[in-house]
Short mmCIF file of C-alpha atoms in Angstrom, two decimals:
data_model
loop_
_atom_site.label_atom_id
_atom_site.label_comp_id
_atom_site.label_asym_id
_atom_site.label_seq_id
_atom_site.Cartn_x
_atom_site.Cartn_y
_atom_site.Cartn_z
CA MET A 1 -36.58 -94.55 24.10
CA THR A 2 -38.64 -91.37 23.73
CA ALA A 3 -37.19 -87.89 23.96
CA GLU A 4 -38.94 -87.39 27.30
CA HIS A 5 -37.46 -90.60 28.76
CA ARG A 6 -34.02 -89.75 27.35
CA SER A 7 -34.18 -86.31 28.97
CA GLN A 8 -35.07 -87.86 32.34
CA HIS A 9 -32.29 -90.43 31.95
CA ASP A 10 -29.63 -87.84 31.11
CA SER A 11 -30.62 -85.34 33.78
CA PRO A 12 -28.17 -85.11 36.71
CA GLN A 13 -29.11 -87.11 39.76
CA PRO A 14 -29.84 -85.16 42.94
CA ARG A 15 -27.00 -85.06 45.43
CA ARG A 16 -27.24 -87.52 48.25
CA ARG A 17 -28.14 -85.85 51.54
CA TRP A 18 -27.23 -86.83 55.04
CA GLN A 19 -29.75 -89.18 56.64
CA PHE A 20 -30.24 -89.08 60.40
CA SER A 21 -31.35 -92.52 61.54
CA LEU A 22 -32.32 -93.49 65.08
CA ARG A 23 -29.46 -96.01 65.19
CA TRP A 24 -26.80 -93.38 64.44
CA MET A 25 -28.37 -90.94 66.87
CA VAL A 26 -28.17 -93.54 69.66
CA ILE A 27 -24.56 -94.39 68.76
CA CYS A 28 -23.52 -90.73 68.72
CA VAL A 29 -25.24 -89.99 72.04
CA PHE A 30 -23.67 -93.09 73.61
CA ALA A 31 -20.18 -92.12 72.39
CA LEU A 32 -20.67 -88.53 73.58
CA CYS A 33 -21.75 -89.76 77.03
CA ILE A 34 -18.54 -91.80 77.32
CA VAL A 35 -16.41 -88.82 76.31
CA LEU A 36 -18.18 -86.48 78.75
CA ALA A 37 -17.95 -89.05 81.56
CA ILE A 38 -14.18 -89.26 81.08
CA ALA A 39 -13.88 -85.48 80.78
CA ALA A 40 -15.81 -85.02 84.04
CA GLN A 41 -13.11 -86.97 85.89
CA PHE A 42 -10.42 -84.62 84.57
CA PRO A 43 -12.16 -81.23 84.24
CA ARG A 44 -9.03 -79.09 84.16
CA GLN A 45 -7.20 -81.23 81.60
CA SER A 46 -10.33 -81.52 79.47
CA SER A 47 -11.03 -77.79 79.35
CA PHE A 48 -7.36 -77.09 78.58
CA ALA A 49 -7.36 -79.67 75.77
CA VAL A 50 -10.49 -78.18 74.20
CA PHE A 51 -9.07 -74.66 74.45
CA MET A 52 -5.76 -75.69 72.88
CA MET A 53 -7.57 -77.39 70.00
CA LEU A 54 -8.77 -73.93 69.02
CA LEU A 55 -5.09 -73.02 68.63
CA LEU A 56 -4.78 -75.94 66.23
CA LEU A 57 -7.29 -74.28 63.92
CA PHE A 58 -5.00 -71.29 63.38
CA PRO A 59 -2.50 -72.90 60.95
CA LEU A 60 -5.31 -74.74 59.15
CA VAL A 61 -7.15 -71.45 58.60
CA VAL A 62 -3.93 -69.89 57.28
CA VAL A 63 -3.53 -72.71 54.74
CA ALA A 64 -7.17 -72.34 53.68
CA LEU A 65 -6.76 -68.58 53.23
CA LEU A 66 -3.61 -69.04 51.15
CA ARG A 67 -5.37 -71.57 48.90
CA ALA A 68 -8.33 -69.23 48.55
CA LEU A 69 -5.98 -66.38 47.60
CA LEU A 70 -4.34 -68.50 44.89
CA ALA A 71 -7.74 -69.54 43.62
CA ARG A 72 -8.89 -65.91 43.49
CA LEU A 73 -5.79 -65.04 41.49
CA GLY A 74 -6.63 -67.83 39.07
CA LEU A 75 -3.51 -69.81 39.96
CA GLU A 76 -5.33 -72.81 41.39
CA ASP A 77 -8.59 -74.69 40.99
CA PRO A 78 -10.62 -73.85 44.11
CA ALA A 79 -12.30 -77.28 44.14
CA ARG A 80 -10.87 -80.51 45.55
CA GLN A 81 -7.65 -78.99 46.84
CA CYS A 82 -7.14 -80.96 50.04
CA LEU A 83 -8.19 -84.20 51.65
CA GLY A 84 -10.81 -83.64 54.31
CA LEU A 85 -12.31 -85.97 56.86
CA TRP A 86 -14.62 -87.38 54.20
CA PRO A 87 -12.48 -87.97 51.08
CA PRO A 88 -14.01 -86.80 47.77
CA ALA A 89 -14.88 -89.41 45.18
CA LYS A 90 -12.72 -87.66 42.60
CA ALA A 91 -9.05 -87.08 43.33
CA PRO A 92 -7.53 -83.60 43.02
CA SER A 93 -5.08 -82.85 40.25
CA LEU A 94 -1.39 -83.35 40.88
CA GLY A 95 -0.87 -79.61 40.65
CA ALA A 96 -3.54 -78.88 43.26
CA GLY A 97 -2.17 -81.58 45.56
CA LEU A 98 1.38 -80.28 45.21
CA THR A 99 0.25 -76.71 45.91
CA THR A 100 -1.59 -77.84 49.03
CA ALA A 101 1.46 -79.77 50.24
CA ILE A 102 3.83 -76.83 49.71
CA LEU A 103 1.50 -74.31 51.39
CA SER A 104 0.90 -76.68 54.30
CA MET A 105 4.59 -77.25 54.95
CA ILE A 106 5.47 -73.55 54.67
CA THR A 107 2.69 -72.73 57.11
CA LEU A 108 3.59 -75.52 59.53
CA VAL A 109 7.30 -74.74 59.70
CA GLY A 110 6.82 -70.98 59.53
CA LEU A 111 4.26 -70.75 62.33
CA TRP A 112 5.79 -73.44 64.55
CA PRO A 113 7.84 -71.05 66.78
CA LEU A 114 4.84 -68.74 67.22
CA VAL A 115 2.33 -71.46 68.12
CA ARG A 116 4.87 -73.24 70.34
CA GLU A 117 5.64 -70.11 72.36
CA ILE A 118 1.96 -69.16 72.72
CA GLY A 119 1.12 -72.73 73.71
CA ILE A 120 3.73 -73.06 76.44
CA THR A 121 2.75 -69.62 77.78
CA LEU A 122 -0.93 -70.58 78.00
CA SER A 123 0.01 -73.90 79.59
CA LEU A 124 2.07 -72.21 82.31
CA LEU A 125 -0.67 -69.66 82.96
CA ALA A 126 -3.37 -72.35 83.11
CA TRP A 127 -1.57 -74.61 85.57
CA GLN A 128 -0.76 -72.42 88.56
CA PRO A 129 1.28 -72.47 90.69
CA ILE A 130 4.37 -74.20 89.34
CA ALA A 131 7.09 -75.14 91.83
CA ASN A 132 5.82 -72.51 94.33
CA TYR A 133 6.24 -69.83 91.68
CA THR A 134 3.36 -67.88 90.18
CA TYR A 135 3.78 -67.33 86.44
CA THR A 136 2.17 -63.99 85.61
CA TRP A 137 1.17 -62.25 82.38
CA ALA A 138 4.16 -59.94 82.86
CA ASP A 139 6.47 -62.96 82.92
CA ALA A 140 4.74 -64.29 79.82
CA GLY A 141 5.20 -60.97 78.02
CA ARG A 142 8.91 -60.84 78.78
CA SER A 143 9.42 -64.45 77.74
CA MET A 144 7.58 -64.03 74.46
CA SER A 145 9.31 -60.76 73.57
CA GLU A 146 12.73 -62.29 74.23
CA ALA A 147 11.85 -65.25 72.04
CA PHE A 148 10.24 -63.38 69.15
CA TYR A 149 13.02 -60.81 68.86
CA SER A 150 15.70 -63.50 68.71
CA GLY A 151 16.60 -64.62 65.21
CA GLY A 152 18.35 -67.65 66.63
CA TYR A 153 15.12 -68.77 68.31
CA TRP A 154 13.22 -68.78 65.02
CA LEU A 155 16.00 -70.48 63.06
CA ARG A 156 16.48 -73.17 65.70
CA LEU A 157 12.80 -74.08 65.79
CA TRP A 158 12.40 -73.87 62.01
CA LYS A 159 15.25 -76.36 61.67
CA TRP A 160 13.70 -78.66 64.24
CA GLU A 161 10.24 -78.60 62.73
CA ALA A 162 11.49 -79.18 59.19
CA TRP A 163 13.25 -82.25 60.58
CA SER A 164 10.28 -83.34 62.70
CA VAL A 165 7.62 -83.19 59.98
CA GLY A 166 9.90 -85.19 57.71
CA ARG A 167 9.15 -88.30 59.75
CA TRP A 168 5.49 -88.17 58.71
CA TRP A 169 6.36 -87.86 55.03
CA LEU A 170 8.74 -90.80 55.50
CA LEU A 171 6.22 -92.95 57.37
CA PHE A 172 3.21 -92.39 55.11
CA GLY A 173 5.38 -92.29 51.98
CA VAL A 174 6.83 -95.73 52.73
CA ILE A 175 3.34 -97.12 53.34
CA LEU A 176 2.05 -95.51 50.13
CA PHE A 177 4.77 -96.85 47.85
CA ALA A 178 4.70 -100.27 49.54
CA TRP A 179 0.97 -100.44 48.81
CA LEU A 180 1.41 -99.28 45.22
CA ALA A 181 4.08 -101.92 44.66
CA ALA A 182 2.10 -104.70 46.33
CA SER A 183 -1.17 -103.85 44.57
CA ALA A 184 0.34 -103.22 41.11
CA PRO A 185 -0.64 -106.65 39.68
CA TRP A 186 -4.16 -106.35 41.08
CA ARG A 187 -5.05 -102.70 40.58
CA ARG A 188 -7.32 -103.39 37.61
CA TRP A 189 -9.08 -106.20 39.48
CA LEU A 190 -9.41 -103.95 42.54
CA LYS A 191 -10.75 -101.14 40.32
CA ALA A 192 -8.16 -98.88 41.93
CA GLU A 193 -7.50 -95.32 40.85
CA PRO A 194 -4.58 -94.53 38.54
CA VAL A 195 -1.28 -94.06 40.35
CA PRO A 196 -1.13 -90.28 39.63
CA ALA A 197 -4.51 -89.86 41.32
CA THR A 198 -3.27 -91.72 44.40
CA LEU A 199 -0.14 -89.56 44.50
CA ALA A 200 -2.31 -86.44 44.23
CA ARG A 201 -4.40 -87.62 47.16
CA PHE A 202 -1.20 -88.21 49.14
CA LEU A 203 -0.03 -84.65 48.51
CA ALA A 204 -3.47 -83.31 49.40
CA PHE A 205 -3.18 -85.21 52.70
CA ALA A 206 -0.57 -82.64 53.86
CA PRO A 207 -2.95 -80.58 56.10
CA TRP A 208 -3.37 -83.69 58.24
CA LEU A 209 0.36 -83.54 58.96
CA ILE A 210 -0.31 -80.13 60.49
CA VAL A 211 -2.98 -81.74 62.66
CA LEU A 212 -0.56 -84.48 63.70
CA GLU A 213 2.30 -82.14 64.56
CA PHE A 214 0.29 -79.64 66.56
CA ALA A 215 -1.78 -82.36 68.26
CA PHE A 216 1.48 -84.03 69.38
CA LEU A 217 2.64 -80.61 70.62
CA ILE A 218 -0.57 -79.98 72.57
CA GLY A 219 -0.34 -83.48 74.05
CA VAL A 220 2.93 -82.49 75.73
CA TRP A 221 1.14 -79.91 77.87
CA ILE A 222 -1.84 -82.14 78.58
CA GLY A 223 0.48 -84.77 80.03
CA SER A 224 3.13 -82.44 81.50
CA PRO A 225 2.00 -78.77 81.65
CA SER A 226 5.38 -77.23 82.51
CA THR A 227 7.41 -79.16 79.94
CA VAL A 228 9.08 -77.21 77.14
CA PRO A 229 8.79 -79.42 74.01
CA GLU A 230 11.59 -80.50 71.71
CA PRO A 231 14.23 -79.54 70.93
CA SER A 232 14.54 -77.68 74.24
CA THR A 233 13.69 -80.76 76.33
CA GLY A 234 14.82 -84.32 75.68
CA PHE A 235 11.29 -85.69 75.68
CA VAL A 236 12.38 -89.21 74.70
CA VAL A 237 11.42 -91.56 77.58
CA GLY A 238 14.95 -91.40 78.98
CA ILE A 239 16.41 -92.62 75.68
CA PHE A 240 19.23 -90.20 74.97
CA SER A 241 21.31 -92.51 72.82
CA TRP A 242 20.76 -95.55 70.63
CA ASP A 243 22.34 -97.75 73.32
CA LEU A 244 19.25 -97.18 75.45
CA TRP A 245 16.78 -97.93 72.66
CA HIS A 246 14.04 -100.48 73.39
CA TRP A 247 11.21 -101.65 71.19
CA ASN A 248 8.38 -100.87 73.64
CA CYS A 249 9.28 -97.20 74.16
CA TRP A 250 5.95 -96.36 72.53
CA ARG A 251 4.14 -97.62 75.63
CA ASP A 252 5.31 -94.61 77.63
CA ARG A 253 2.30 -92.86 79.15
CA GLU A 254 3.18 -89.36 77.95
CA TRP A 255 3.81 -90.50 74.38
CA LEU A 256 0.47 -92.30 74.35
CA ILE A 257 -1.21 -89.11 75.57
CA ARG A 258 0.59 -87.12 72.89
CA GLY A 259 0.05 -89.30 69.89
CA ALA A 260 -2.38 -92.20 70.19
CA LEU A 261 -5.58 -90.35 69.27
CA PRO A 262 -4.05 -88.01 66.63
CA THR A 263 -2.37 -90.97 64.92
CA LEU A 264 -5.61 -92.95 64.96
CA VAL A 265 -7.58 -90.10 63.34
CA ALA A 266 -4.98 -89.08 60.76
CA GLY A 267 -4.06 -92.69 60.02
CA THR A 268 -7.69 -93.59 59.39
CA VAL A 269 -8.04 -90.66 56.96
CA PHE A 270 -4.82 -91.73 55.21
CA PHE A 271 -5.85 -95.35 54.71
CA ALA A 272 -9.41 -94.47 53.73
CA GLY A 273 -8.76 -91.28 51.76
CA VAL A 274 -5.38 -91.88 50.12
CA LEU A 275 -5.24 -95.67 49.74
CA ARG A 276 -9.03 -95.89 49.38
CA TRP A 277 -9.46 -98.75 51.84
CA ARG A 278 -12.81 -99.43 53.44
CA TRP A 279 -13.39 -97.57 56.69
CA PRO A 280 -13.38 -100.61 59.05
CA VAL A 281 -10.09 -101.81 57.53
CA ALA A 282 -8.69 -98.26 57.68
CA VAL A 283 -9.48 -97.98 61.40
CA VAL A 284 -7.77 -101.30 62.16
CA ALA A 285 -4.73 -100.29 60.10
CA ALA A 286 -4.57 -96.95 61.94
CA LEU A 287 -4.62 -98.75 65.30
CA ILE A 288 -1.67 -100.88 64.16
CA LEU A 289 0.07 -97.70 63.03
CA ILE A 290 0.03 -96.10 66.52
CA PRO A 291 3.05 -97.95 68.01
CA ILE A 292 4.99 -97.52 64.76
CA ALA A 293 4.32 -93.78 64.69
CA LEU A 294 5.28 -93.34 68.35
CA MET A 295 8.50 -95.37 68.01
CA LEU A 296 9.41 -93.33 64.94
CA SER A 297 8.77 -90.11 66.86
CA VAL A 298 11.08 -91.18 69.67
CA ALA A 299 13.71 -92.19 67.11
CA CYS A 300 13.35 -88.81 65.40
CA THR A 301 14.10 -86.97 68.65
CA VAL A 302 17.03 -89.24 69.55
CA ALA A 303 18.52 -88.81 66.09
CA TYR A 304 18.20 -85.01 66.32
CA GLN A 305 19.84 -84.92 69.74
CA ASN A 306 22.72 -87.01 68.46
CA GLY A 307 23.37 -84.59 65.63
CA PHE A 308 22.04 -86.64 62.74
CA PRO A 309 20.81 -83.58 60.72
CA LYS A 310 24.35 -82.17 60.84
CA LEU A 311 25.62 -85.25 59.02
CA LEU A 312 23.37 -84.64 56.01
#
């Protein structure tokens, strides 16, 4: 091999660029037409959902700014810190994943009372009138000031959200360790990543838990605009004790509105980005995960209402 050929062989390959094929353009346009056709039948709900999704960006931007600040201070590698919609080929380090998980949970729990109060206020203002009563900006100002100046309000919702987000760590953690145990004899044959890399990806998955929690919260107001979410309202399909538990509680309309789509999206990213499954398999697995996630969410609320955190 000549020096010229060796130089060409060793030179870095150009990065692969997005290709826009006619097939994918047709598929995207077709899917967009379906979404717009459904949205046209429910214009008010659709516009409210889109507007509230902008509120979802707020905690994600806060997490990104905190990571950028740590990177600027030289305390964290700015690259490959979290798991996006398209998982990177190389896993982040355990330290970067842990930092992302900690920042995400602090942001989620810390901002939960603020986003919840703003969300319910916007919901009441958007859906007028409510029970023959007009909710005004003056009413909203008084309600928010009473809430934000109450230390008990913040502590109560911080406690709830710390409990609530724990169900996602439990759910995805059980799936992760079950997969690691089941695939242990075959990991070399499957050409799987080392276990520490998979754990790092799992920690870097934490921002998607923010998406899940706030999407479930927004779904409350899409299905029932005047409902105050947990723990103020027993939003548990009439199941206020374990004696009333039934396996198909996940089929409740409002829970499906709240969590079906967010679970599908986040579950697909988890199976494809953390476990490194192929996308078609990841989508199917995420569909199967929907009833499990909704049943767990109902159980989480029932357990909280029955004082389970106090027993810990």
